[in-house]
Amino acid sequence: MAPSLCGVAVFLLVPFLETVRRSFCDTLGKQFVGVANYQSVLQNEAFQLAVRNTVRFTSVCVPLLLVLSLALALALRAKCLRRTPWTEWYRTTFLLPMAIPVASIALLWKVLFARTGLVNAWFGTECDFMGTDAAFWVLIATYLWKNIGYDSILWSSGLDAISTDLYEAAAVDGAGVWRRFTAITLPNLMPTLLVTGVLSLLNTYKVFREAYLVAGAYPQQSIYLLQHLMNNWFLALDLPRLCAAAVMVAVVLLAGIAFMIRHLDV
């Protein structure tokens, strides 16, 4: 494991420790300024807006994705859908959204959701989706469309690991479908929930690419995320505040993952 550990240390741990150090220093990274950078970040209105939007986006997307992908995984295993043409078609295309280039998705956004796009043409409206609060829901729909297939495969692997003997014993005891789901399926899916939840959370930070290509560095207010803020600060070489914001985000993410591990008991 030594070569891998060296690679992780050089490319991840050392740069992160340097980021922590720079968050307490001036622009040149030489003079110690205490928590002044953190105070400046917390008082910045753009940072406050980005945090609100990012928390809102994550709190909506991740639970919705987990529920929908689990429902899809269960539906594919149902007797009425098993080995149907629809199921076979889906199994061959479930990862297709992840294989589509980001630039193609951005172009699709413009074709569909522009003021003169296809959606307005179909419904006879003149809504500027990417210029109003509707952009937030367009971003959510894109995230769900792109990740639901991948998450459903993760759920399917967890479902396959559950012994069928448990379901047979429960059926003999007279347990219904809902009772088997709550007493057998959900408890045995806790390890899968942890992995799927963490990956889904990390994937929320990847939608920045589509939003940036469509709306630029300063998009509509409802989809101005932390990624936009950090990208703008990086371009402005505002390294002290950028490092402070990165450290705070990393601490929050690690705390959230630790909370999930502790309460999922895995």
Short mmCIF file of C-alpha atoms in Angstrom, two decimals:
data_model
loop_
_atom_site.label_atom_id
_atom_site.label_comp_id
_atom_site.label_asym_id
_atom_site.label_seq_id
_atom_site.Cartn_x
_atom_site.Cartn_y
_atom_site.Cartn_z
CA MET A 1 0.00 0.00 0.00
CA ALA A 2 3.01 2.32 0.28
CA PRO A 3 2.96 3.56 -3.36
CA SER A 4 -0.74 4.39 -3.14
CA LEU A 5 -0.27 6.07 0.22
CA CYS A 6 2.53 8.20 -1.19
CA GLY A 7 0.37 9.23 -4.13
CA VAL A 8 -2.53 10.18 -1.86
CA ALA A 9 -0.18 12.11 0.43
CA VAL A 10 1.48 14.05 -2.38
CA PHE A 11 -1.62 14.88 -4.40
CA LEU A 12 -4.30 15.13 -1.67
CA LEU A 13 -3.10 15.35 1.93
CA VAL A 14 -0.20 17.76 1.46
CA PRO A 15 -2.20 20.18 -0.74
CA PHE A 16 -5.08 20.11 1.74
CA LEU A 17 -2.78 20.86 4.65
CA GLU A 18 -1.31 23.73 2.65
CA THR A 19 -4.85 24.98 1.99
CA VAL A 20 -5.56 24.94 5.72
CA ARG A 21 -2.35 26.90 6.38
CA ARG A 22 -3.13 29.47 3.66
CA SER A 23 -6.60 30.00 5.10
CA PHE A 24 -4.95 31.63 8.12
CA CYS A 25 -2.50 33.77 6.09
CA ASP A 26 -2.55 36.80 3.83
CA THR A 27 -2.66 36.71 0.03
CA LEU A 28 1.05 35.89 -0.28
CA GLY A 29 0.74 33.13 2.33
CA LYS A 30 3.48 34.57 4.54
CA GLN A 31 1.81 36.69 7.23
CA PHE A 32 -0.49 35.07 9.80
CA VAL A 33 -3.88 36.85 10.00
CA GLY A 34 -5.78 34.51 12.34
CA VAL A 35 -9.45 33.94 11.53
CA ALA A 36 -9.83 37.16 9.53
CA ASN A 37 -10.29 35.22 6.29
CA TYR A 38 -13.04 33.09 7.83
CA GLN A 39 -14.82 36.18 9.12
CA SER A 40 -14.59 37.78 5.69
CA VAL A 41 -16.06 34.67 4.05
CA LEU A 42 -18.93 34.34 6.52
CA GLN A 43 -19.85 38.01 6.10
CA ASN A 44 -19.72 37.89 2.30
CA GLU A 45 -23.20 38.11 0.74
CA ALA A 46 -22.21 36.04 -2.30
CA PHE A 47 -21.00 33.26 0.00
CA GLN A 48 -24.24 33.36 1.99
CA LEU A 49 -26.29 33.12 -1.22
CA ALA A 50 -24.16 30.26 -2.53
CA VAL A 51 -24.47 28.34 0.75
CA ARG A 52 -28.25 28.76 0.83
CA ASN A 53 -28.62 27.59 -2.76
CA THR A 54 -26.22 24.67 -2.31
CA VAL A 55 -27.94 23.48 0.87
CA ARG A 56 -31.34 23.84 -0.76
CA PHE A 57 -30.21 21.99 -3.87
CA THR A 58 -28.60 19.16 -1.89
CA SER A 59 -31.50 18.76 0.55
CA VAL A 60 -33.93 18.41 -2.35
CA CYS A 61 -31.85 16.35 -4.77
CA VAL A 62 -30.23 13.71 -2.58
CA PRO A 63 -33.38 12.43 -0.76
CA LEU A 64 -35.39 12.59 -3.99
CA LEU A 65 -32.73 10.68 -5.91
CA LEU A 66 -32.39 8.00 -3.22
CA VAL A 67 -36.15 7.41 -3.07
CA LEU A 68 -36.71 7.39 -6.84
CA SER A 69 -33.70 5.19 -7.60
CA LEU A 70 -34.72 2.69 -4.89
CA ALA A 71 -38.27 2.62 -6.25
CA LEU A 72 -36.88 2.01 -9.73
CA ALA A 73 -34.62 -0.79 -8.50
CA LEU A 74 -37.56 -2.45 -6.74
CA ALA A 75 -39.77 -2.03 -9.80
CA LEU A 76 -37.22 -3.75 -12.02
CA ARG A 77 -37.29 -6.75 -9.67
CA ALA A 78 -41.09 -6.95 -9.57
CA LYS A 79 -42.62 -10.05 -11.15
CA CYS A 80 -44.88 -8.02 -13.43
CA LEU A 81 -41.91 -6.16 -14.96
CA ARG A 82 -39.20 -8.79 -14.78
CA ARG A 83 -37.95 -9.87 -18.23
CA THR A 84 -40.22 -7.46 -20.06
CA PRO A 85 -38.93 -5.50 -23.11
CA TRP A 86 -39.00 -2.28 -21.08
CA THR A 87 -36.82 -3.78 -18.35
CA GLU A 88 -34.31 -5.18 -20.81
CA TRP A 89 -34.15 -1.84 -22.64
CA TYR A 90 -33.55 0.02 -19.42
CA ARG A 91 -30.79 -2.32 -18.27
CA THR A 92 -28.88 -1.63 -21.49
CA THR A 93 -29.26 2.17 -21.27
CA PHE A 94 -29.18 2.94 -17.52
CA LEU A 95 -25.71 4.52 -17.66
CA LEU A 96 -26.23 6.34 -20.96
CA PRO A 97 -26.87 9.76 -19.31
CA MET A 98 -23.49 9.54 -17.55
CA ALA A 99 -21.75 8.84 -20.86
CA ILE A 100 -23.18 11.89 -22.64
CA PRO A 101 -20.58 14.72 -22.81
CA VAL A 102 -21.27 17.73 -20.64
CA ALA A 103 -21.15 20.04 -23.65
CA SER A 104 -23.94 18.03 -25.29
CA ILE A 105 -26.10 18.35 -22.19
CA ALA A 106 -25.49 22.10 -22.10
CA LEU A 107 -26.53 22.36 -25.74
CA LEU A 108 -29.64 20.30 -24.99
CA TRP A 109 -30.52 22.72 -22.18
CA LYS A 110 -30.36 25.65 -24.55
CA VAL A 111 -32.48 23.92 -27.16
CA LEU A 112 -35.14 22.91 -24.65
CA PHE A 113 -35.30 25.70 -22.08
CA ALA A 114 -34.40 28.91 -23.89
CA ARG A 115 -37.13 31.54 -24.35
CA THR A 116 -37.47 30.35 -27.95
CA GLY A 117 -36.79 26.70 -27.04
CA LEU A 118 -38.78 23.55 -27.65
CA VAL A 119 -40.53 23.49 -24.26
CA ASN A 120 -42.06 26.93 -24.82
CA ALA A 121 -42.95 25.93 -28.38
CA TRP A 122 -44.73 22.78 -27.19
CA PHE A 123 -46.76 24.49 -24.46
CA GLY A 124 -47.22 27.86 -26.12
CA THR A 125 -45.47 29.74 -23.30
CA GLU A 126 -42.71 32.34 -23.20
CA CYS A 127 -40.95 31.41 -19.97
CA ASP A 128 -37.24 32.13 -19.75
CA PHE A 129 -36.40 29.03 -17.73
CA MET A 130 -32.72 29.81 -17.27
CA GLY A 131 -33.42 33.43 -16.36
CA THR A 132 -35.98 32.80 -13.62
CA ASP A 133 -36.31 30.64 -10.50
CA ALA A 134 -37.36 27.80 -12.81
CA ALA A 135 -33.63 27.30 -13.48
CA PHE A 136 -33.36 25.66 -10.05
CA TRP A 137 -35.84 22.93 -11.01
CA VAL A 138 -34.20 22.47 -14.41
CA LEU A 139 -30.93 21.82 -12.58
CA ILE A 140 -32.63 19.31 -10.26
CA ALA A 141 -34.23 17.49 -13.20
CA THR A 142 -30.85 17.24 -14.91
CA TYR A 143 -29.22 15.86 -11.77
CA LEU A 144 -31.94 13.22 -11.33
CA TRP A 145 -31.91 12.21 -14.98
CA LYS A 146 -28.15 11.81 -14.99
CA ASN A 147 -27.76 9.85 -11.72
CA ILE A 148 -30.93 7.81 -11.22
CA GLY A 149 -29.71 4.90 -13.35
CA TYR A 150 -26.37 4.68 -11.56
CA ASP A 151 -27.99 4.78 -8.12
CA SER A 152 -30.56 2.16 -9.09
CA ILE A 153 -27.71 -0.22 -9.94
CA LEU A 154 -26.17 0.38 -6.52
CA TRP A 155 -29.51 -0.37 -4.89
CA SER A 156 -29.87 -3.51 -7.02
CA SER A 157 -26.52 -4.80 -5.79
CA GLY A 158 -27.70 -4.31 -2.20
CA LEU A 159 -30.99 -6.06 -2.92
CA ASP A 160 -29.17 -9.00 -4.48
CA ALA A 161 -27.15 -9.43 -1.28
CA ILE A 162 -30.29 -10.00 0.82
CA SER A 163 -30.97 -13.70 1.33
CA THR A 164 -34.21 -14.94 -0.23
CA ASP A 165 -34.66 -17.23 2.77
CA LEU A 166 -35.64 -14.21 4.85
CA TYR A 167 -38.45 -13.33 2.47
CA GLU A 168 -39.65 -16.93 2.31
CA ALA A 169 -39.71 -17.19 6.10
CA ALA A 170 -41.59 -13.91 6.37
CA ALA A 171 -44.12 -15.04 3.77
CA VAL A 172 -44.71 -18.25 5.73
CA ASP A 173 -45.35 -16.16 8.84
CA GLY A 174 -47.95 -14.14 6.94
CA ALA A 175 -46.00 -10.89 6.54
CA GLY A 176 -47.32 -8.62 3.79
CA VAL A 177 -45.35 -6.74 1.17
CA TRP A 178 -44.98 -3.57 3.24
CA ARG A 179 -44.03 -5.52 6.36
CA ARG A 180 -41.33 -7.42 4.46
CA PHE A 181 -40.01 -4.16 3.04
CA THR A 182 -39.74 -2.41 6.41
CA ALA A 183 -38.53 -5.41 8.43
CA ILE A 184 -36.19 -7.07 5.93
CA THR A 185 -35.35 -4.92 2.93
CA LEU A 186 -34.68 -1.55 4.59
CA PRO A 187 -32.56 -2.82 7.52
CA ASN A 188 -30.39 -4.87 5.17
CA LEU A 189 -29.95 -1.93 2.81
CA MET A 190 -28.31 0.34 5.40
CA PRO A 191 -24.73 -0.30 4.16
CA THR A 192 -25.88 0.34 0.58
CA LEU A 193 -27.68 3.48 1.73
CA LEU A 194 -24.45 4.84 3.16
CA VAL A 195 -22.47 4.27 -0.05
CA THR A 196 -25.26 5.51 -2.31
CA GLY A 197 -25.92 8.54 -0.13
CA VAL A 198 -22.28 9.60 -0.06
CA LEU A 199 -21.87 9.18 -3.83
CA SER A 200 -25.12 11.04 -4.48
CA LEU A 201 -23.95 13.87 -2.24
CA LEU A 202 -20.62 14.12 -4.05
CA ASN A 203 -22.34 14.04 -7.44
CA THR A 204 -24.35 17.15 -6.54
CA TYR A 205 -21.12 19.12 -6.90
CA LYS A 206 -20.67 17.92 -10.48
CA VAL A 207 -23.75 19.66 -11.89
CA PHE A 208 -21.74 22.88 -11.80
CA ARG A 209 -20.29 21.99 -15.19
CA GLU A 210 -23.66 22.06 -16.94
CA ALA A 211 -24.79 25.18 -15.10
CA TYR A 212 -21.52 26.97 -15.93
CA LEU A 213 -21.62 26.10 -19.63
CA VAL A 214 -25.23 27.24 -19.97
CA ALA A 215 -25.32 30.36 -17.77
CA GLY A 216 -21.67 31.29 -17.24
CA ALA A 217 -19.88 32.37 -14.08
CA TYR A 218 -22.83 34.46 -12.85
CA PRO A 219 -26.02 32.49 -13.53
CA GLN A 220 -29.54 33.18 -12.38
CA GLN A 221 -29.58 33.75 -8.61
CA SER A 222 -31.35 30.50 -7.70
CA ILE A 223 -28.56 28.32 -9.18
CA TYR A 224 -25.58 30.34 -7.98
CA LEU A 225 -23.80 27.55 -6.06
CA LEU A 226 -20.62 27.26 -4.02
CA GLN A 227 -18.83 25.99 -7.09
CA HIS A 228 -19.60 29.24 -8.90
CA LEU A 229 -18.33 31.26 -5.95
CA MET A 230 -15.08 29.32 -5.63
CA ASN A 231 -14.47 29.41 -9.36
CA ASN A 232 -14.92 33.20 -9.38
CA TRP A 233 -12.64 33.67 -6.38
CA PHE A 234 -10.02 31.46 -8.03
CA LEU A 235 -10.13 33.52 -11.23
CA ALA A 236 -9.78 36.67 -9.10
CA LEU A 237 -6.83 35.08 -7.23
CA ASP A 238 -8.63 35.69 -3.94
CA LEU A 239 -6.72 32.78 -2.40
CA PRO A 240 -7.18 33.55 1.33
CA ARG A 241 -10.97 33.54 1.18
CA LEU A 242 -10.95 30.66 -1.29
CA CYS A 243 -8.88 28.52 1.08
CA ALA A 244 -11.04 29.44 4.06
CA ALA A 245 -14.23 28.56 2.18
CA ALA A 246 -12.70 25.26 1.00
CA VAL A 247 -11.76 24.28 4.55
CA MET A 248 -15.24 25.06 5.87
CA VAL A 249 -16.90 23.04 3.10
CA ALA A 250 -14.55 20.10 3.71
CA VAL A 251 -15.28 20.13 7.45
CA VAL A 252 -19.04 20.20 6.85
CA LEU A 253 -18.84 17.33 4.34
CA LEU A 254 -16.72 15.19 6.65
CA ALA A 255 -19.06 15.91 9.56
CA GLY A 256 -22.05 14.92 7.43
CA ILE A 257 -20.44 11.66 6.33
CA ALA A 258 -19.44 10.85 9.92
CA PHE A 259 -23.02 11.55 11.03
CA MET A 260 -24.36 9.15 8.38
CA ILE A 261 -21.91 6.42 9.39
CA ARG A 262 -22.76 6.77 13.06
CA HIS A 263 -26.54 6.81 12.71
CA LEU A 264 -26.74 4.14 10.01
CA ASP A 265 -24.78 1.81 12.27
CA VAL A 266 -22.60 0.35 9.51
#
